[in-house]
Amino acid sequence: MEFLGTTQTATYCGPKKYCGSQVLPPTGQIPVVQECYQPFHLPGYRYANAWKPSVFYKIANTQTCPEECQGVRRPPTILPSLRSALFCRYTPRDWDRSNELQLRGAEASRLWASRLTDDSLRIMQDKDQLTHQMQEGTSRNLGQRLTDIGFWKSELCYELDRLLTENNNMDTTKRRLECAAQEVNCPLQVALECLYNREKRIGIDLVHDSVEKNLIREVDLLKCCQDQMRKLAKRIDFQMRDNRDAQHALERDIEDKSSAQCIDERCFNLRNTSDGISFFHGMEKFDGTVSVPETWAKFSNDNIRHSQNMRANSIRLREEADHLFETLSDQMWRQFTNTNLAFSARISEETDVKNKLQTQLAKILQEIFQAENTIMLLERAIMAKECPLKVAQTRLACRTRRPNVELCKDIPQFKLVNEVFTIDDTLQTLRLRLRETQDTLQLLVMTKSRLEHELAIKANTLCIDKDKCMRMRKTFPSTPRLVGYTCAGVGSGPCASPVPCGGGSSCGGAAVHCGGPAPCCGPASCGGSVSCGGGSAPCGGPSLCGGSASVC
């Protein structure tokens, strides 16, 4: 193995040869050196044959010492030749400068690496602290969020409980109204039977007297009471639907908040060492939120306010129902008493009412005919507008196939679009008017049915037999039944009292009897020491007949 940077023909690499004297050879005997071309390379560049410098130059054969000095064994005189051959190598200054540059570079690299290491440690500490602070802040925010969710959930649950209680009260009031409206059917049937029987009168008895007026007023009052009760029951039913909507909104909000609470609790309990955590790349860029804290709180607040408004409406309806019960009960009792007191007179015929009803029925029939003609004309007008709409839409569809820049939003395009919208608006208007006319026709048909029914009733109320009417008008529903607390059983009939008081018969109690031809009309027997009024007037009102039981 040879040394890098030396030649294999160098003399000092071989065994030492000593000359007899230490005298240097004469200058005239300096060996001739043949130099070859050596290309220039940058410092540090290692070319292909840098390990073998003998390729680039040769050293001539040196002359040995003269024969007379062979015994002295002097060192070879090849060093001057080597100095001449190594002239193209680096100088000591270059070597020192290179070492200095290497040291400086190494020192700078070391300092830079030290600073980078310190800065990296500082950055890691700062980022660790920032990450820890942000995670703690997020946990605090989640805890605050859980507190807010719990607050609104408790408010919603409290409001839901109150709303459910109000719904139960509304359902009870609705059942009372339905029972009261059903209970009114009994006196209404009595009044209608009286009207039917009075139509059998002939001759001078066909007069429109006070009894007839009171009977009609009683029928109208009872029907009006039924209508008011049923309308109020329908309003309560609609209000209960609104309450159920509010209830469903509260329940859905509570369910959503329960789900959100479970999710946030799970997120709040997650730690860096928890199971189930994983990478979800891109989730920070996905924003699927639909609200902000203000709108979120406003949503629950609006649900609560809506529920409170529904409860307030329900309370007003219940108060209105209570007031309606008291008012209608008093009116029905008063009218029933007035009719019984006026039963001694005759009743006039209701020809005028019947004629008015027939006239109104004829007008209704005429209006029905005109409504049918209007429906036919509207249907024809709608069919006539379909062809222009097809033409305009076909034109628009054809113009969409124009190529490239020819798809111009020009005036014809505006006109065609305007035409389509105008025809659509016309068709919607005509269809709306058609539906309104059809609804009006249905209303007229229903009105015609009611008028025909009323005519049938009025036709049978021209004559009433006094004995039949009075036998049917012995009793009247009690106040608890009129206000809907109890309902009459099936097959109970118009009489609420099993044993009515007859004329001249005893009403129970000590020497107390109902005098006169008019019987007692209460659901219970007349008890106590107060006799029912004599004459032709029956017992009127719950306070006329004494005792613990109320009577008509």
PDB file of N, CA, C and O in Angstrom, residues 91-147:
ATOM      1  N   THR A  91       0.199  26.114  -0.250  1.00  0.00           N
ATOM      2  CA  THR A  91       1.247  26.724   0.573  1.00  0.00           C
ATOM      3  C   THR A  91       0.875  26.607   2.036  1.00  0.00           C
ATOM      4  O   THR A  91      -0.286  26.329   2.368  1.00  0.00           O
ATOM      5  N   PRO A  92       1.791  26.820   2.925  1.00  0.00           N
ATOM      6  CA  PRO A  92       1.448  26.812   4.353  1.00  0.00           C
ATOM      7  C   PRO A  92       0.401  27.833   4.730  1.00  0.00           C
ATOM      8  O   PRO A  92      -0.420  27.594   5.619  1.00  0.00           O
ATOM      9  N   ARG A  93       0.439  28.992   4.032  1.00  0.00           N
ATOM     10  CA  ARG A  93      -0.603  29.985   4.311  1.00  0.00           C
ATOM     11  C   ARG A  93      -1.970  29.431   3.967  1.00  0.00           C
ATOM     12  O   ARG A  93      -2.931  29.637   4.724  1.00  0.00           O
ATOM     13  N   ASP A  94      -2.055  28.764   2.795  1.00  0.00           N
ATOM     14  CA  ASP A  94      -3.339  28.159   2.439  1.00  0.00           C
ATOM     15  C   ASP A  94      -3.743  27.119   3.462  1.00  0.00           C
ATOM     16  O   ASP A  94      -4.932  27.007   3.820  1.00  0.00           O
ATOM     17  N   TRP A  95      -2.738  26.383   3.926  1.00  0.00           N
ATOM     18  CA  TRP A  95      -3.062  25.352   4.919  1.00  0.00           C
ATOM     19  C   TRP A  95      -3.562  25.981   6.208  1.00  0.00           C
ATOM     20  O   TRP A  95      -4.549  25.543   6.790  1.00  0.00           O
ATOM     21  N   ASP A  96      -2.871  27.054   6.656  1.00  0.00           N
ATOM     22  CA  ASP A  96      -3.323  27.746   7.875  1.00  0.00           C
ATOM     23  C   ASP A  96      -4.684  28.378   7.683  1.00  0.00           C
ATOM     24  O   ASP A  96      -5.558  28.340   8.563  1.00  0.00           O
ATOM     25  N   ARG A  97      -4.855  29.018   6.505  1.00  0.00           N
ATOM     26  CA  ARG A  97      -6.157  29.657   6.249  1.00  0.00           C
ATOM     27  C   ARG A  97      -7.272  28.614   6.206  1.00  0.00           C
ATOM     28  O   ARG A  97      -8.368  28.848   6.721  1.00  0.00           O
ATOM     29  N   SER A  98      -6.946  27.480   5.569  1.00  0.00           N
ATOM     30  CA  SER A  98      -7.970  26.419   5.507  1.00  0.00           C
ATOM     31  C   SER A  98      -8.315  25.909   6.899  1.00  0.00           C
ATOM     32  O   SER A  98      -9.490  25.700   7.230  1.00  0.00           O
ATOM     33  N   ASN A  99      -7.273  25.701   7.713  1.00  0.00           N
ATOM     34  CA  ASN A  99      -7.554  25.255   9.075  1.00  0.00           C
ATOM     35  C   ASN A  99      -8.362  26.286   9.851  1.00  0.00           C
ATOM     36  O   ASN A  99      -9.280  25.952  10.615  1.00  0.00           O
ATOM     37  N   GLU A 100      -7.967  27.582   9.649  1.00  0.00           N
ATOM     38  CA  GLU A 100      -8.710  28.643  10.356  1.00  0.00           C
ATOM     39  C   GLU A 100     -10.162  28.698   9.903  1.00  0.00           C
ATOM     40  O   GLU A 100     -11.086  28.847  10.721  1.00  0.00           O
ATOM     41  N   LEU A 101     -10.356  28.567   8.562  1.00  0.00           N
ATOM     42  CA  LEU A 101     -11.731  28.584   8.051  1.00  0.00           C
ATOM     43  C   LEU A 101     -12.512  27.378   8.578  1.00  0.00           C
ATOM     44  O   LEU A 101     -13.698  27.496   8.918  1.00  0.00           O
ATOM     45  N   GLN A 102     -11.883  26.235   8.608  1.00  0.00           N
ATOM     46  CA  GLN A 102     -12.564  25.056   9.129  1.00  0.00           C
ATOM     47  C   GLN A 102     -12.941  25.232  10.589  1.00  0.00           C
ATOM     48  O   GLN A 102     -14.040  24.865  11.021  1.00  0.00           O
ATOM     49  N   LEU A 103     -11.978  25.820  11.359  1.00  0.00           N
ATOM     50  CA  LEU A 103     -12.284  26.049  12.771  1.00  0.00           C
ATOM     51  C   LEU A 103     -13.412  27.049  12.948  1.00  0.00           C
ATOM     52  O   LEU A 103     -14.312  26.870  13.769  1.00  0.00           O
ATOM     53  N   ARG A 104     -13.322  28.147  12.146  1.00  0.00           N
ATOM     54  CA  ARG A 104     -14.392  29.145  12.247  1.00  0.00           C
ATOM     55  C   ARG A 104     -15.747  28.544  11.827  1.00  0.00           C
ATOM     56  O   ARG A 104     -16.781  28.798  12.466  1.00  0.00           O
ATOM     57  N   GLY A 105     -15.718  27.817  10.717  1.00  0.00           N
ATOM     58  CA  GLY A 105     -16.971  27.197  10.275  1.00  0.00           C
ATOM     59  C   GLY A 105     -17.523  26.214  11.302  1.00  0.00           C
ATOM     60  O   GLY A 105     -18.730  26.166  11.554  1.00  0.00           O
ATOM     61  N   ALA A 106     -16.595  25.418  11.869  1.00  0.00           N
ATOM     62  CA  ALA A 106     -17.047  24.479  12.885  1.00  0.00           C
ATOM     63  C   ALA A 106     -17.603  25.198  14.102  1.00  0.00           C
ATOM     64  O   ALA A 106     -18.623  24.806  14.676  1.00  0.00           O
ATOM     65  N   GLU A 107     -16.915  26.326  14.503  1.00  0.00           N
ATOM     66  CA  GLU A 107     -17.394  27.093  15.661  1.00  0.00           C
ATOM     67  C   GLU A 107     -18.755  27.730  15.365  1.00  0.00           C
ATOM     68  O   GLU A 107     -19.662  27.725  16.198  1.00  0.00           O
ATOM     69  N   ALA A 108     -18.870  28.297  14.128  1.00  0.00           N
ATOM     70  CA  ALA A 108     -20.154  28.910  13.762  1.00  0.00           C
ATOM     71  C   ALA A 108     -21.264  27.858  13.704  1.00  0.00           C
ATOM     72  O   ALA A 108     -22.386  28.098  14.174  1.00  0.00           O
ATOM     73  N   SER A 109     -20.929  26.707  13.118  1.00  0.00           N
ATOM     74  CA  SER A 109     -21.940  25.647  13.073  1.00  0.00           C
ATOM     75  C   SER A 109     -22.331  25.200  14.468  1.00  0.00           C
ATOM     76  O   SER A 109     -23.513  24.943  14.756  1.00  0.00           O
ATOM     77  N   ARG A 110     -21.299  25.084  15.334  1.00  0.00           N
ATOM     78  CA  ARG A 110     -21.607  24.671  16.704  1.00  0.00           C
ATOM     79  C   ARG A 110     -22.481  25.691  17.425  1.00  0.00           C
ATOM     80  O   ARG A 110     -23.446  25.342  18.096  1.00  0.00           O
ATOM     81  N   LEU A 111     -22.111  27.005  17.248  1.00  0.00           N
ATOM     82  CA  LEU A 111     -22.923  28.058  17.880  1.00  0.00           C
ATOM     83  C   LEU A 111     -24.346  28.073  17.311  1.00  0.00           C
ATOM     84  O   LEU A 111     -25.333  28.236  18.052  1.00  0.00           O
ATOM     85  N   TRP A 112     -24.430  27.942  15.980  1.00  0.00           N
ATOM     86  CA  TRP A 112     -25.751  27.928  15.365  1.00  0.00           C
ATOM     87  C   TRP A 112     -26.580  26.725  15.835  1.00  0.00           C
ATOM     88  O   TRP A 112     -27.767  26.850  16.138  1.00  0.00           O
ATOM     89  N   ALA A 113     -25.924  25.576  15.927  1.00  0.00           N
ATOM     90  CA  ALA A 113     -26.626  24.390  16.418  1.00  0.00           C
ATOM     91  C   ALA A 113     -27.037  24.561  17.873  1.00  0.00           C
ATOM     92  O   ALA A 113     -28.131  24.140  18.292  1.00  0.00           O
ATOM     93  N   SER A 114     -26.150  25.200  18.684  1.00  0.00           N
ATOM     94  CA  SER A 114     -26.481  25.433  20.092  1.00  0.00           C
ATOM     95  C   SER A 114     -27.675  26.367  20.219  1.00  0.00           C
ATOM     96  O   SER A 114     -28.608  26.120  20.986  1.00  0.00           O
ATOM     97  N   ARG A 115     -27.612  27.481  19.437  1.00  0.00           N
ATOM     98  CA  ARG A 115     -28.740  28.415  19.480  1.00  0.00           C
ATOM     99  C   ARG A 115     -30.021  27.749  18.987  1.00  0.00           C
ATOM    100  O   ARG A 115     -31.113  27.953  19.546  1.00  0.00           O
ATOM    101  N   LEU A 116     -29.909  26.961  17.917  1.00  0.00           N
ATOM    102  CA  LEU A 116     -31.095  26.275  17.393  1.00  0.00           C
ATOM    103  C   LEU A 116     -31.653  25.283  18.411  1.00  0.00           C
ATOM    104  O   LEU A 116     -32.873  25.166  18.577  1.00  0.00           O
ATOM    105  N   THR A 117     -30.761  24.603  19.118  1.00  0.00           N
ATOM    106  CA  THR A 117     -31.218  23.661  20.137  1.00  0.00           C
ATOM    107  C   THR A 117     -31.933  24.376  21.277  1.00  0.00           C
ATOM    108  O   THR A 117     -33.014  23.961  21.731  1.00  0.00           O
ATOM    109  N   ASP A 118     -31.295  25.488  21.744  1.00  0.00           N
ATOM    110  CA  ASP A 118     -31.936  26.258  22.819  1.00  0.00           C
ATOM    111  C   ASP A 118     -33.275  26.818  22.374  1.00  0.00           C
ATOM    112  O   ASP A 118     -34.273  26.778  23.119  1.00  0.00           O
ATOM    113  N   ASP A 119     -33.300  27.379  21.147  1.00  0.00           N
ATOM    114  CA  ASP A 119     -34.555  27.935  20.635  1.00  0.00           C
ATOM    115  C   ASP A 119     -35.602  26.845  20.455  1.00  0.00           C
ATOM    116  O   ASP A 119     -36.792  27.069  20.717  1.00  0.00           O
ATOM    117  N   SER A 120     -35.167  25.666  20.006  1.00  0.00           N
ATOM    118  CA  SER A 120     -36.119  24.571  19.842  1.00  0.00           C
ATOM    119  C   SER A 120     -36.685  24.135  21.185  1.00  0.00           C
ATOM    120  O   SER A 120     -37.895  23.872  21.312  1.00  0.00           O
ATOM    121  N   LEU A 121     -35.821  24.058  22.208  1.00  0.00           N
ATOM    122  CA  LEU A 121     -36.316  23.713  23.538  1.00  0.00           C
ATOM    123  C   LEU A 121     -37.304  24.749  24.049  1.00  0.00           C
ATOM    124  O   LEU A 121     -38.349  24.413  24.635  1.00  0.00           O
ATOM    125  N   ARG A 122     -36.945  26.045  23.819  1.00  0.00           N
ATOM    126  CA  ARG A 122     -37.862  27.111  24.269  1.00  0.00           C
ATOM    127  C   ARG A 122     -39.192  27.021  23.527  1.00  0.00           C
ATOM    128  O   ARG A 122     -40.272  27.163  24.125  1.00  0.00           O
ATOM    129  N   ILE A 123     -39.106  26.793  22.216  1.00  0.00           N
ATOM    130  CA  ILE A 123     -40.346  26.695  21.427  1.00  0.00           C
ATOM    131  C   ILE A 123     -41.175  25.504  21.892  1.00  0.00           C
ATOM    132  O   ILE A 123     -42.406  25.596  22.027  1.00  0.00           O
ATOM    133  N   MET A 124     -40.492  24.370  22.158  1.00  0.00           N
ATOM    134  CA  MET A 124     -41.243  23.205  22.623  1.00  0.00           C
ATOM    135  C   MET A 124     -41.912  23.473  23.955  1.00  0.00           C
ATOM    136  O   MET A 124     -43.063  23.103  24.180  1.00  0.00           O
ATOM    137  N   GLN A 125     -41.199  24.163  24.869  1.00  0.00           N
ATOM    138  CA  GLN A 125     -41.806  24.487  26.153  1.00  0.00           C
ATOM    139  C   GLN A 125     -42.983  25.442  25.985  1.00  0.00           C
ATOM    140  O   GLN A 125     -44.044  25.259  26.593  1.00  0.00           O
ATOM    141  N   ASP A 126     -42.778  26.478  25.133  1.00  0.00           N
ATOM    142  CA  ASP A 126     -43.867  27.439  24.908  1.00  0.00           C
ATOM    143  C   ASP A 126     -45.070  26.749  24.283  1.00  0.00           C
ATOM    144  O   ASP A 126     -46.217  26.985  24.692  1.00  0.00           O
ATOM    145  N   LYS A 127     -44.817  25.909  23.283  1.00  0.00           N
ATOM    146  CA  LYS A 127     -45.930  25.244  22.616  1.00  0.00           C
ATOM    147  C   LYS A 127     -46.618  24.247  23.543  1.00  0.00           C
ATOM    148  O   LYS A 127     -47.849  24.098  23.506  1.00  0.00           O
ATOM    149  N   ASP A 128     -45.819  23.559  24.370  1.00  0.00           N
ATOM    150  CA  ASP A 128     -46.433  22.657  25.340  1.00  0.00           C
ATOM    151  C   ASP A 128     -47.310  23.426  26.321  1.00  0.00           C
ATOM    152  O   ASP A 128     -48.437  23.011  26.638  1.00  0.00           O
ATOM    153  N   GLN A 129     -46.781  24.573  26.796  1.00  0.00           N
ATOM    154  CA  GLN A 129     -47.568  25.382  27.720  1.00  0.00           C
ATOM    155  C   GLN A 129     -48.815  25.933  27.038  1.00  0.00           C
ATOM    156  O   GLN A 129     -49.911  25.941  27.622  1.00  0.00           O
ATOM    157  N   LEU A 130     -48.649  26.412  25.784  1.00  0.00           N
ATOM    158  CA  LEU A 130     -49.810  26.928  25.047  1.00  0.00           C
ATOM    159  C   LEU A 130     -50.846  25.844  24.806  1.00  0.00           C
ATOM    160  O   LEU A 130     -52.057  26.064  24.981  1.00  0.00           O
ATOM    161  N   THR A 131     -50.381  24.657  24.411  1.00  0.00           N
ATOM    162  CA  THR A 131     -51.318  23.552  24.180  1.00  0.00           C
ATOM    163  C   THR A 131     -52.037  23.177  25.465  1.00  0.00           C
ATOM    164  O   THR A 131     -53.256  22.943  25.464  1.00  0.00           O
ATOM    165  N   HIS A 132     -51.291  23.139  26.579  1.00  0.00           N
ATOM    166  CA  HIS A 132     -51.916  22.801  27.859  1.00  0.00           C
ATOM    167  C   HIS A 132     -52.933  23.860  28.265  1.00  0.00           C
ATOM    168  O   HIS A 132     -54.046  23.536  28.721  1.00  0.00           O
ATOM    169  N   GLN A 133     -52.571  25.142  28.082  1.00  0.00           N
ATOM    170  CA  GLN A 133     -53.502  26.215  28.420  1.00  0.00           C
ATOM    171  C   GLN A 133     -54.744  26.173  27.543  1.00  0.00           C
ATOM    172  O   GLN A 133     -55.871  26.352  28.027  1.00  0.00           O
ATOM    173  N   MET A 134     -54.536  25.930  26.246  1.00  0.00           N
ATOM    174  CA  MET A 134     -55.696  25.858  25.353  1.00  0.00           C
ATOM    175  C   MET A 134     -56.585  24.670  25.697  1.00  0.00           C
ATOM    176  O   MET A 134     -57.814  24.770  25.666  1.00  0.00           O
ATOM    177  N   GLN A 135     -55.979  23.539  26.049  1.00  0.00           N
ATOM    178  CA  GLN A 135     -56.784  22.381  26.422  1.00  0.00           C
ATOM    179  C   GLN A 135     -57.547  22.647  27.713  1.00  0.00           C
ATOM    180  O   GLN A 135     -58.726  22.287  27.833  1.00  0.00           O
ATOM    181  N   GLU A 136     -56.891  23.302  28.681  1.00  0.00           N
ATOM    182  CA  GLU A 136     -57.594  23.653  29.913  1.00  0.00           C
ATOM    183  C   GLU A 136     -58.706  24.657  29.642  1.00  0.00           C
ATOM    184  O   GLU A 136     -59.808  24.558  30.205  1.00  0.00           O
ATOM    185  N   GLY A 137     -58.424  25.642  28.759  1.00  0.00           N
ATOM    186  CA  GLY A 137     -59.468  26.593  28.406  1.00  0.00           C
ATOM    187  C   GLY A 137     -60.649  25.934  27.721  1.00  0.00           C
ATOM    188  O   GLY A 137     -61.810  26.245  28.001  1.00  0.00           O
ATOM    189  N   THR A 138     -60.342  24.993  26.831  1.00  0.00           N
ATOM    190  CA  THR A 138     -61.433  24.264  26.170  1.00  0.00           C
ATOM    191  C   THR A 138     -62.224  23.450  27.178  1.00  0.00           C
ATOM    192  O   THR A 138     -63.461  23.380  27.103  1.00  0.00           O
ATOM    193  N   SER A 139     -61.543  22.832  28.137  1.00  0.00           N
ATOM    194  CA  SER A 139     -62.256  22.073  29.167  1.00  0.00           C
ATOM    195  C   SER A 139     -63.135  22.998  30.007  1.00  0.00           C
ATOM    196  O   SER A 139     -64.278  22.659  30.342  1.00  0.00           O
ATOM    197  N   ARG A 140     -62.603  24.190  30.361  1.00  0.00           N
ATOM    198  CA  ARG A 140     -63.431  25.146  31.102  1.00  0.00           C
ATOM    199  C   ARG A 140     -64.632  25.576  30.283  1.00  0.00           C
ATOM    200  O   ARG A 140     -65.756  25.699  30.805  1.00  0.00           O
ATOM    201  N   ASN A 141     -64.405  25.819  28.993  1.00  0.00           N
ATOM    202  CA  ASN A 141     -65.528  26.214  28.140  1.00  0.00           C
ATOM    203  C   ASN A 141     -66.564  25.109  28.037  1.00  0.00           C
ATOM    204  O   ASN A 141     -67.777  25.369  28.042  1.00  0.00           O
ATOM    205  N   LEU A 142     -66.076  23.854  27.939  1.00  0.00           N
ATOM    206  CA  LEU A 142     -67.018  22.741  27.906  1.00  0.00           C
ATOM    207  C   LEU A 142     -67.788  22.635  29.223  1.00  0.00           C
ATOM    208  O   LEU A 142     -68.990  22.340  29.232  1.00  0.00           O
ATOM    209  N   GLY A 143     -67.100  22.870  30.344  1.00  0.00           N
ATOM    210  CA  GLY A 143     -67.796  22.856  31.625  1.00  0.00           C
ATOM    211  C   GLY A 143     -68.848  23.950  31.716  1.00  0.00           C
ATOM    212  O   GLY A 143     -69.966  23.718  32.203  1.00  0.00           O
ATOM    213  N   GLN A 144     -68.489  25.154  31.234  1.00  0.00           N
ATOM    214  CA  GLN A 144     -69.465  26.244  31.222  1.00  0.00           C
ATOM    215  C   GLN A 144     -70.625  25.914  30.296  1.00  0.00           C
ATOM    216  O   GLN A 144     -71.796  26.210  30.597  1.00  0.00           O
ATOM    217  N   ARG A 145     -70.280  25.267  29.169  1.00  0.00           N
ATOM    218  CA  ARG A 145     -71.344  24.876  28.239  1.00  0.00           C
ATOM    219  C   ARG A 145     -72.273  23.857  28.877  1.00  0.00           C
ATOM    220  O   ARG A 145     -73.512  23.924  28.697  1.00  0.00           O
ATOM    221  N   LEU A 146     -71.715  22.906  29.600  1.00  0.00           N
ATOM    222  CA  LEU A 146     -72.544  21.932  30.296  1.00  0.00           C
ATOM    223  C   LEU A 146     -73.431  22.607  31.334  1.00  0.00           C
ATOM    224  O   LEU A 146     -74.599  22.227  31.515  1.00  0.00           O
ATOM    225  N   THR A 147     -72.902  23.626  32.003  1.00  0.00           N
ATOM    226  CA  THR A 147     -73.713  24.376  32.967  1.00  0.00           C
ATOM    227  C   THR A 147     -74.870  25.078  32.272  1.00  0.00           C
ATOM    228  O   THR A 147     -76.016  25.057  32.751  1.00  0.00           O
TER     229      THR A 147
END
